[in-house]
Amino acid sequence: MQRKATSFEFQGLTATHQSLLGLTLVEVVLIVCGVMLLCQPQLATLECERRQAFGRCKLVVSSLVKETVTPLPLERLEKADVQYQGRLSQLVLHTADGRFAFPVNRGFSSTRDAADQINTFVQTAALPSLQLKQDNRGFVYPLALCLLGMGSGSLWLSCRGWLKHCTRQS
């Protein structure tokens, strides 16, 4: 009588093969998560200057892979607010042309304080400049490197297990 394969079993594979394959899949997921964290934007800087009747702002969002610079005329900047995604928060700039979002704040800085600073600057014409930085690198990069290290170290050990198992069979 042939056994029916469950969702965690692959028909025709021994228990050892199934275990090694399952572990390898977990390791690959850890590595992919680590790489994705490294590639997501983790640093955002907003710089605004007021010069006489008009001013300009520049939003710079960067990761290890790329940097995006968005110029914003100060007179188009309306307000800033905070959107929540579970326990994480995201600073959003509202302009006459649309919305511009900072990266999701995974660090320990206060997104609400940043929104208040921006709103104060927009409403107070006497303030000459604003510089604001949200930096998640101190939290995210060690986490990503930990995931990459665990995944690749474990994958290396799994590859040794695969090789040992294959050489025993031949």
PDB file of C-alpha atoms in Angstrom:
ATOM      1  CA  MET A   1       0.000   0.000   0.000  1.00  0.00           C
ATOM      2  CA  GLN A   2       1.468   3.335  -1.071  1.00  0.00           C
ATOM      3  CA  ARG A   3       1.539   6.192   1.460  1.00  0.00           C
ATOM      4  CA  LYS A   4      -0.093   9.464   0.498  1.00  0.00           C
ATOM      5  CA  ALA A   5       2.320  12.420   0.550  1.00  0.00           C
ATOM      6  CA  THR A   6       1.353  15.247   2.895  1.00  0.00           C
ATOM      7  CA  SER A   7       2.128  18.936   2.332  1.00  0.00           C
ATOM      8  CA  PHE A   8       5.422  18.512   4.234  1.00  0.00           C
ATOM      9  CA  GLU A   9       6.491  15.363   2.445  1.00  0.00           C
ATOM     10  CA  PHE A  10       7.775  14.895  -1.040  1.00  0.00           C
ATOM     11  CA  GLN A  11       6.890  11.595  -2.602  1.00  0.00           C
ATOM     12  CA  GLY A  12       9.927   9.468  -3.409  1.00  0.00           C
ATOM     13  CA  LEU A  13      12.294  11.218  -0.978  1.00  0.00           C
ATOM     14  CA  THR A  14      13.643   9.616   2.153  1.00  0.00           C
ATOM     15  CA  ALA A  15      13.117  11.246   5.535  1.00  0.00           C
ATOM     16  CA  THR A  16      16.747  12.445   5.474  1.00  0.00           C
ATOM     17  CA  HIS A  17      16.280  14.052   2.057  1.00  0.00           C
ATOM     18  CA  GLN A  18      13.058  15.700   3.189  1.00  0.00           C
ATOM     19  CA  SER A  19      14.728  17.060   6.305  1.00  0.00           C
ATOM     20  CA  LEU A  20      17.695  18.431   4.347  1.00  0.00           C
ATOM     21  CA  LEU A  21      15.423  19.943   1.697  1.00  0.00           C
ATOM     22  CA  GLY A  22      13.199  21.609   4.312  1.00  0.00           C
ATOM     23  CA  LEU A  23      16.193  23.031   6.127  1.00  0.00           C
ATOM     24  CA  THR A  24      17.676  24.284   2.857  1.00  0.00           C
ATOM     25  CA  LEU A  25      14.427  26.106   2.034  1.00  0.00           C
ATOM     26  CA  VAL A  26      14.452  27.824   5.452  1.00  0.00           C
ATOM     27  CA  GLU A  27      18.072  28.860   4.918  1.00  0.00           C
ATOM     28  CA  VAL A  28      17.309  30.330   1.501  1.00  0.00           C
ATOM     29  CA  VAL A  29      14.400  32.288   2.991  1.00  0.00           C
ATOM     30  CA  LEU A  30      16.719  33.709   5.692  1.00  0.00           C
ATOM     31  CA  ILE A  31      19.242  34.790   3.058  1.00  0.00           C
ATOM     32  CA  VAL A  32      16.566  36.374   0.847  1.00  0.00           C
ATOM     33  CA  CYS A  33      15.100  38.277   3.829  1.00  0.00           C
ATOM     34  CA  GLY A  34      18.574  39.566   4.732  1.00  0.00           C
ATOM     35  CA  VAL A  35      19.235  40.753   1.177  1.00  0.00           C
ATOM     36  CA  MET A  36      15.806  42.420   0.964  1.00  0.00           C
ATOM     37  CA  LEU A  37      16.434  44.314   4.202  1.00  0.00           C
ATOM     38  CA  LEU A  38      19.786  45.548   2.892  1.00  0.00           C
ATOM     39  CA  CYS A  39      18.226  46.730  -0.381  1.00  0.00           C
ATOM     40  CA  GLN A  40      15.310  48.650   1.151  1.00  0.00           C
ATOM     41  CA  PRO A  41      15.748  52.386   1.789  1.00  0.00           C
ATOM     42  CA  GLN A  42      17.025  52.954   5.310  1.00  0.00           C
ATOM     43  CA  LEU A  43      18.150  56.580   5.365  1.00  0.00           C
ATOM     44  CA  ALA A  44      15.963  59.597   4.623  1.00  0.00           C
ATOM     45  CA  THR A  45      16.993  63.240   4.843  1.00  0.00           C
ATOM     46  CA  LEU A  46      14.747  66.267   4.431  1.00  0.00           C
ATOM     47  CA  GLU A  47      16.483  69.606   3.954  1.00  0.00           C
ATOM     48  CA  CYS A  48      14.514  72.826   3.578  1.00  0.00           C
ATOM     49  CA  GLU A  49      15.723  76.425   3.129  1.00  0.00           C
ATOM     50  CA  ARG A  50      13.718  79.635   3.089  1.00  0.00           C
ATOM     51  CA  ARG A  51      15.056  82.519   1.030  1.00  0.00           C
ATOM     52  CA  GLN A  52      13.061  85.723   1.113  1.00  0.00           C
ATOM     53  CA  ALA A  53       9.682  85.064  -0.567  1.00  0.00           C
ATOM     54  CA  PHE A  54      10.205  81.423  -1.541  1.00  0.00           C
ATOM     55  CA  GLY A  55      12.102  78.351  -0.498  1.00  0.00           C
ATOM     56  CA  ARG A  56      12.966  74.838  -1.490  1.00  0.00           C
ATOM     57  CA  CYS A  57      13.119  71.412   0.083  1.00  0.00           C
ATOM     58  CA  LYS A  58      14.906  68.265  -0.932  1.00  0.00           C
ATOM     59  CA  LEU A  59      13.967  64.748   0.183  1.00  0.00           C
ATOM     60  CA  VAL A  60      16.798  62.230  -0.188  1.00  0.00           C
ATOM     61  CA  VAL A  61      15.955  58.555   0.373  1.00  0.00           C
ATOM     62  CA  SER A  62      18.805  56.070   0.098  1.00  0.00           C
ATOM     63  CA  SER A  63      19.782  52.449   0.555  1.00  0.00           C
ATOM     64  CA  LEU A  64      22.914  50.454  -0.203  1.00  0.00           C
ATOM     65  CA  VAL A  65      21.680  50.042  -3.781  1.00  0.00           C
ATOM     66  CA  LYS A  66      20.390  53.474  -4.822  1.00  0.00           C
ATOM     67  CA  GLU A  67      19.561  57.017  -3.813  1.00  0.00           C
ATOM     68  CA  THR A  68      16.465  58.970  -4.812  1.00  0.00           C
ATOM     69  CA  VAL A  69      16.430  62.770  -4.638  1.00  0.00           C
ATOM     70  CA  THR A  70      13.048  64.528  -4.796  1.00  0.00           C
ATOM     71  CA  PRO A  71      13.030  68.341  -5.002  1.00  0.00           C
ATOM     72  CA  LEU A  72      10.009  69.938  -3.315  1.00  0.00           C
ATOM     73  CA  PRO A  73       9.157  73.649  -3.623  1.00  0.00           C
ATOM     74  CA  LEU A  74       8.531  74.907  -0.093  1.00  0.00           C
ATOM     75  CA  GLU A  75       5.333  76.712  -1.083  1.00  0.00           C
ATOM     76  CA  ARG A  76       3.880  73.348  -2.236  1.00  0.00           C
ATOM     77  CA  LEU A  77       4.605  71.659   1.128  1.00  0.00           C
ATOM     78  CA  GLU A  78       1.370  71.555   3.142  1.00  0.00           C
ATOM     79  CA  LYS A  79       1.959  69.336   6.184  1.00  0.00           C
ATOM     80  CA  ALA A  80       3.414  66.122   7.537  1.00  0.00           C
ATOM     81  CA  ASP A  81       1.689  63.309   9.359  1.00  0.00           C
ATOM     82  CA  VAL A  82       2.386  59.802  10.623  1.00  0.00           C
ATOM     83  CA  GLN A  83       0.871  56.601   9.298  1.00  0.00           C
ATOM     84  CA  TYR A  84       1.089  53.435  11.368  1.00  0.00           C
ATOM     85  CA  GLN A  85       1.655  49.896  10.119  1.00  0.00           C
ATOM     86  CA  GLY A  86       1.247  47.840  13.247  1.00  0.00           C
ATOM     87  CA  ARG A  87       3.968  49.020  15.636  1.00  0.00           C
ATOM     88  CA  LEU A  88       5.986  50.604  12.835  1.00  0.00           C
ATOM     89  CA  SER A  89       5.408  54.187  11.749  1.00  0.00           C
ATOM     90  CA  GLN A  90       5.970  56.120   8.535  1.00  0.00           C
ATOM     91  CA  LEU A  91       6.406  59.846   8.080  1.00  0.00           C
ATOM     92  CA  VAL A  92       4.410  61.201   5.118  1.00  0.00           C
ATOM     93  CA  LEU A  93       4.797  64.642   3.534  1.00  0.00           C
ATOM     94  CA  HIS A  94       1.691  66.119   1.961  1.00  0.00           C
ATOM     95  CA  THR A  95       2.204  68.575  -0.890  1.00  0.00           C
ATOM     96  CA  ALA A  96      -0.044  70.233  -3.424  1.00  0.00           C
ATOM     97  CA  ASP A  97       1.320  67.697  -5.936  1.00  0.00           C
ATOM     98  CA  GLY A  98       0.804  64.552  -3.867  1.00  0.00           C
ATOM     99  CA  ARG A  99       2.319  62.589  -1.002  1.00  0.00           C
ATOM    100  CA  PHE A 100       5.931  61.615  -0.373  1.00  0.00           C
ATOM    101  CA  ALA A 101       6.700  58.910   2.149  1.00  0.00           C
ATOM    102  CA  PHE A 102       9.800  58.374   4.220  1.00  0.00           C
ATOM    103  CA  PRO A 103      10.897  54.741   4.665  1.00  0.00           C
ATOM    104  CA  VAL A 104       9.041  52.836   7.378  1.00  0.00           C
ATOM    105  CA  ASN A 105      10.660  53.795  10.686  1.00  0.00           C
ATOM    106  CA  ARG A 106      12.218  50.679  12.180  1.00  0.00           C
ATOM    107  CA  GLY A 107      14.656  52.618  14.320  1.00  0.00           C
ATOM    108  CA  PHE A 108      14.172  54.182  17.693  1.00  0.00           C
ATOM    109  CA  SER A 109      13.598  57.792  16.620  1.00  0.00           C
ATOM    110  CA  SER A 110      10.215  59.408  17.083  1.00  0.00           C
ATOM    111  CA  THR A 111       8.267  59.827  13.861  1.00  0.00           C
ATOM    112  CA  ARG A 112       5.674  62.012  15.625  1.00  0.00           C
ATOM    113  CA  ASP A 113       8.416  64.485  16.698  1.00  0.00           C
ATOM    114  CA  ALA A 114       9.669  64.665  13.104  1.00  0.00           C
ATOM    115  CA  ALA A 115       6.157  65.399  11.817  1.00  0.00           C
ATOM    116  CA  ASP A 116       5.760  68.128  14.457  1.00  0.00           C
ATOM    117  CA  GLN A 117       9.086  69.691  13.422  1.00  0.00           C
ATOM    118  CA  ILE A 118       8.038  69.781   9.771  1.00  0.00           C
ATOM    119  CA  ASN A 119       4.609  71.237  10.577  1.00  0.00           C
ATOM    120  CA  THR A 120       6.194  73.925  12.779  1.00  0.00           C
ATOM    121  CA  PHE A 121       8.601  74.843   9.982  1.00  0.00           C
ATOM    122  CA  VAL A 122       5.774  75.045   7.405  1.00  0.00           C
ATOM    123  CA  GLN A 123       3.661  77.270   9.678  1.00  0.00           C
ATOM    124  CA  THR A 124       6.470  79.532  10.952  1.00  0.00           C
ATOM    125  CA  ALA A 125       7.865  81.770   8.221  1.00  0.00           C
ATOM    126  CA  ALA A 126      10.578  83.093  10.568  1.00  0.00           C
ATOM    127  CA  LEU A 127      12.414  79.743  10.622  1.00  0.00           C
ATOM    128  CA  PRO A 128      15.160  79.894   7.947  1.00  0.00           C
ATOM    129  CA  SER A 129      15.906  76.183   7.551  1.00  0.00           C
ATOM    130  CA  LEU A 130      15.044  72.645   8.535  1.00  0.00           C
ATOM    131  CA  GLN A 131      17.201  69.549   8.494  1.00  0.00           C
ATOM    132  CA  LEU A 132      15.648  66.252   9.458  1.00  0.00           C
ATOM    133  CA  LYS A 133      17.129  62.768   9.261  1.00  0.00           C
ATOM    134  CA  GLN A 134      15.592  59.345   9.784  1.00  0.00           C
ATOM    135  CA  ASP A 135      18.264  56.675   9.935  1.00  0.00           C
ATOM    136  CA  ASN A 136      17.269  53.030  10.337  1.00  0.00           C
ATOM    137  CA  ARG A 137      20.704  51.641   9.461  1.00  0.00           C
ATOM    138  CA  GLY A 138      21.802  51.089  13.064  1.00  0.00           C
ATOM    139  CA  PHE A 139      18.877  48.711  13.591  1.00  0.00           C
ATOM    140  CA  VAL A 140      18.303  47.186  10.153  1.00  0.00           C
ATOM    141  CA  TYR A 141      21.850  46.496   8.951  1.00  0.00           C
ATOM    142  CA  PRO A 142      22.848  44.363  11.978  1.00  0.00           C
ATOM    143  CA  LEU A 143      19.550  42.471  11.672  1.00  0.00           C
ATOM    144  CA  ALA A 144      20.097  41.888   7.940  1.00  0.00           C
ATOM    145  CA  LEU A 145      23.695  40.770   8.502  1.00  0.00           C
ATOM    146  CA  CYS A 146      22.529  38.417  11.258  1.00  0.00           C
ATOM    147  CA  LEU A 147      19.927  36.855   8.918  1.00  0.00           C
ATOM    148  CA  LEU A 148      22.504  36.544   6.140  1.00  0.00           C
ATOM    149  CA  GLY A 149      25.047  35.023   8.505  1.00  0.00           C
ATOM    150  CA  MET A 150      22.613  32.513   9.985  1.00  0.00           C
ATOM    151  CA  GLY A 151      21.219  31.566   6.577  1.00  0.00           C
ATOM    152  CA  SER A 152      24.557  31.226   4.776  1.00  0.00           C
ATOM    153  CA  GLY A 153      26.303  29.496   7.696  1.00  0.00           C
ATOM    154  CA  SER A 154      23.494  27.009   8.035  1.00  0.00           C
ATOM    155  CA  LEU A 155      23.344  26.562   4.241  1.00  0.00           C
ATOM    156  CA  TRP A 156      27.057  25.751   4.227  1.00  0.00           C
ATOM    157  CA  LEU A 157      26.497  23.099   6.894  1.00  0.00           C
ATOM    158  CA  SER A 158      23.515  21.729   4.939  1.00  0.00           C
ATOM    159  CA  CYS A 159      25.600  21.494   1.777  1.00  0.00           C
ATOM    160  CA  ARG A 160      28.141  19.465   3.732  1.00  0.00           C
ATOM    161  CA  GLY A 161      25.252  17.244   4.905  1.00  0.00           C
ATOM    162  CA  TRP A 162      24.028  16.805   1.318  1.00  0.00           C
ATOM    163  CA  LEU A 163      27.548  15.920   0.179  1.00  0.00           C
ATOM    164  CA  LYS A 164      28.066  13.428   3.002  1.00  0.00           C
ATOM    165  CA  HIS A 165      24.713  11.824   2.286  1.00  0.00           C
ATOM    166  CA  CYS A 166      25.366  11.617  -1.454  1.00  0.00           C
ATOM    167  CA  THR A 167      28.869  10.162  -1.028  1.00  0.00           C
ATOM    168  CA  ARG A 168      27.554   7.507   1.405  1.00  0.00           C
ATOM    169  CA  GLN A 169      25.027   6.335  -1.185  1.00  0.00           C
ATOM    170  CA  SER A 170      27.540   5.961  -4.014  1.00  0.00           C
TER     171      SER A 170
END
